[in-house]
XYZ file of C-alpha atoms in Angstrom:
147
model
C -5.639 -16.328 11.438
C -5.909 -13.469 8.981
C -7.784 -13.511 5.702
C -8.350 -11.211 2.742
C -11.772 -10.152 1.556
C -13.127 -7.613 -0.916
C -13.449 -4.100 0.481
C -16.783 -2.990 1.924
C -17.545 0.585 2.927
C -17.808 -0.247 6.640
C -14.116 -1.340 6.557
C -12.983 2.204 5.820
C -13.421 4.001 9.151
C -11.590 1.504 11.408
C -8.578 1.526 9.099
C -8.530 5.305 8.559
C -8.822 6.025 12.297
C -5.996 3.647 13.221
C -3.472 4.054 10.399
C 0.186 3.567 11.181
C 1.867 6.918 11.814
C 4.248 6.375 8.879
C 1.264 5.782 6.573
C -0.409 8.997 7.755
C 2.820 10.936 7.283
C 3.268 9.518 3.775
C -0.287 10.487 2.763
C 0.180 13.986 4.112
C 3.534 14.432 2.362
C 2.265 13.126 -0.970
C -1.227 14.585 -1.279
C -1.906 16.583 1.875
C -5.361 15.255 2.710
C -6.907 13.350 5.619
C -6.384 9.556 5.662
C -10.088 8.770 5.207
C -10.288 11.047 2.156
C -7.102 9.490 0.733
C -8.502 6.002 1.224
C -11.785 6.950 -0.461
C -9.865 8.434 -3.376
C -7.758 5.272 -3.753
C -10.736 2.953 -3.421
C -12.848 4.763 -6.003
C -10.089 4.713 -8.617
C -8.912 1.146 -7.920
C -9.266 -1.767 -10.321
C -9.797 -3.790 -7.206
C -9.498 -3.306 -3.476
C -9.141 -5.845 -0.655
C -9.076 -5.711 3.119
C -6.784 -7.706 5.413
C -8.864 -8.972 8.320
C -8.167 -10.524 11.707
C -11.007 -9.962 14.149
C -11.117 -6.455 12.588
C -9.780 -4.699 9.475
C -6.001 -4.250 9.834
C -5.003 -3.213 6.324
C -6.288 -2.339 2.907
C -4.664 -2.703 -0.486
C -5.569 -2.207 -4.084
C -4.409 -1.629 -7.605
C -5.070 1.127 -10.101
C -3.465 1.880 -13.407
C -3.596 2.704 -17.075
C -2.318 0.922 -20.151
C 0.663 -1.177 -19.013
C 1.486 0.613 -15.727
C -0.210 -0.388 -12.493
C 0.146 1.303 -9.140
C -0.406 -1.003 -6.187
C -1.033 0.634 -2.838
C -1.447 -0.494 0.725
C -2.186 1.148 4.053
C -2.306 -0.606 7.407
C -2.899 -0.195 11.101
C -0.358 -1.211 13.728
C -2.502 -4.318 14.272
C -1.139 -5.827 11.068
C 1.707 -6.998 13.321
C -0.736 -9.604 14.679
C -0.583 -11.415 11.331
C 2.827 -10.230 10.123
C 4.309 -13.628 9.261
C 1.216 -14.799 7.411
C 0.985 -11.465 5.606
C 4.606 -11.658 4.455
C 4.133 -15.232 3.248
C 1.040 -14.376 1.220
C 1.610 -10.838 -0.062
C 3.853 -11.884 -2.948
C 0.957 -13.899 -4.396
C -1.155 -10.746 -4.550
C 1.675 -8.854 -6.246
C 1.963 -11.669 -8.803
C -1.789 -11.376 -9.389
C -1.406 -7.620 -9.927
C 1.157 -8.336 -12.633
C -1.571 -10.164 -14.588
C -3.418 -6.819 -14.796
C -0.374 -4.696 -15.608
C 3.097 -5.905 -16.673
C 4.795 -2.994 -14.896
C 4.047 -2.017 -11.285
C 5.244 1.212 -9.707
C 4.956 2.590 -6.177
C 6.170 5.871 -4.696
C 7.393 5.786 -1.087
C 8.301 8.551 1.330
C 12.043 8.116 1.810
C 11.511 8.172 5.598
C 9.153 5.174 5.424
C 11.736 2.424 5.699
C 9.145 -0.257 6.496
C 7.414 0.304 3.153
C 10.758 0.194 1.398
C 11.617 -3.142 3.040
C 8.177 -4.535 2.192
C 8.428 -3.518 -1.473
C 11.890 -5.096 -1.701
C 10.484 -8.265 -0.087
C 7.824 -8.298 -2.830
C 10.448 -8.124 -5.586
C 10.340 -4.406 -6.335
C 13.571 -2.537 -6.986
C 14.304 1.118 -6.246
C 14.105 2.854 -9.616
C 14.716 6.511 -8.880
C 14.793 9.051 -6.088
C 12.594 12.097 -6.555
C 13.899 15.088 -4.612
C 10.718 17.161 -4.408
C 7.683 14.867 -4.526
C 4.105 15.686 -3.621
C 2.643 18.506 -1.571
C 5.513 18.495 0.939
C 8.155 18.475 -1.824
C 10.304 15.962 0.062
C 12.287 12.968 -1.203
C 10.305 9.938 -2.321
C 11.621 6.799 -3.985
C 9.921 5.138 -6.913
C 9.979 1.343 -6.718
C 9.277 -0.780 -9.797
C 8.534 -4.417 -10.501
C 8.331 -5.836 -14.018
């Protein structure tokens, strides 16, 4: 049985070392830094940050934003598959909670990362626009929005 808890610094390394390949590729394409550095950057600027746990950390998610626009983010290890059904059942509740912080949520996804696109659609996000040259790699990303 998985559960969610507030992030603690010791959760960082196991997640960063075992990130899904698509998550690593997306970080590199967007900002071009190592996964651990990207996670630290996200965590330090987040309004809040939680960890998905089984017998170990399998994912991390948070929310950051300004004014009325929030940017939720999530990164996971392949071990999130161990709690996939539970995760899918519960993740919409966390998105609804994020909407209490910000009435508009936006997320940018590497066009190649079809799993993230499916997950955002599952959570009620809609594809808003395709950006041809996004991030360091200047490759197509898709902005997803939920209001």
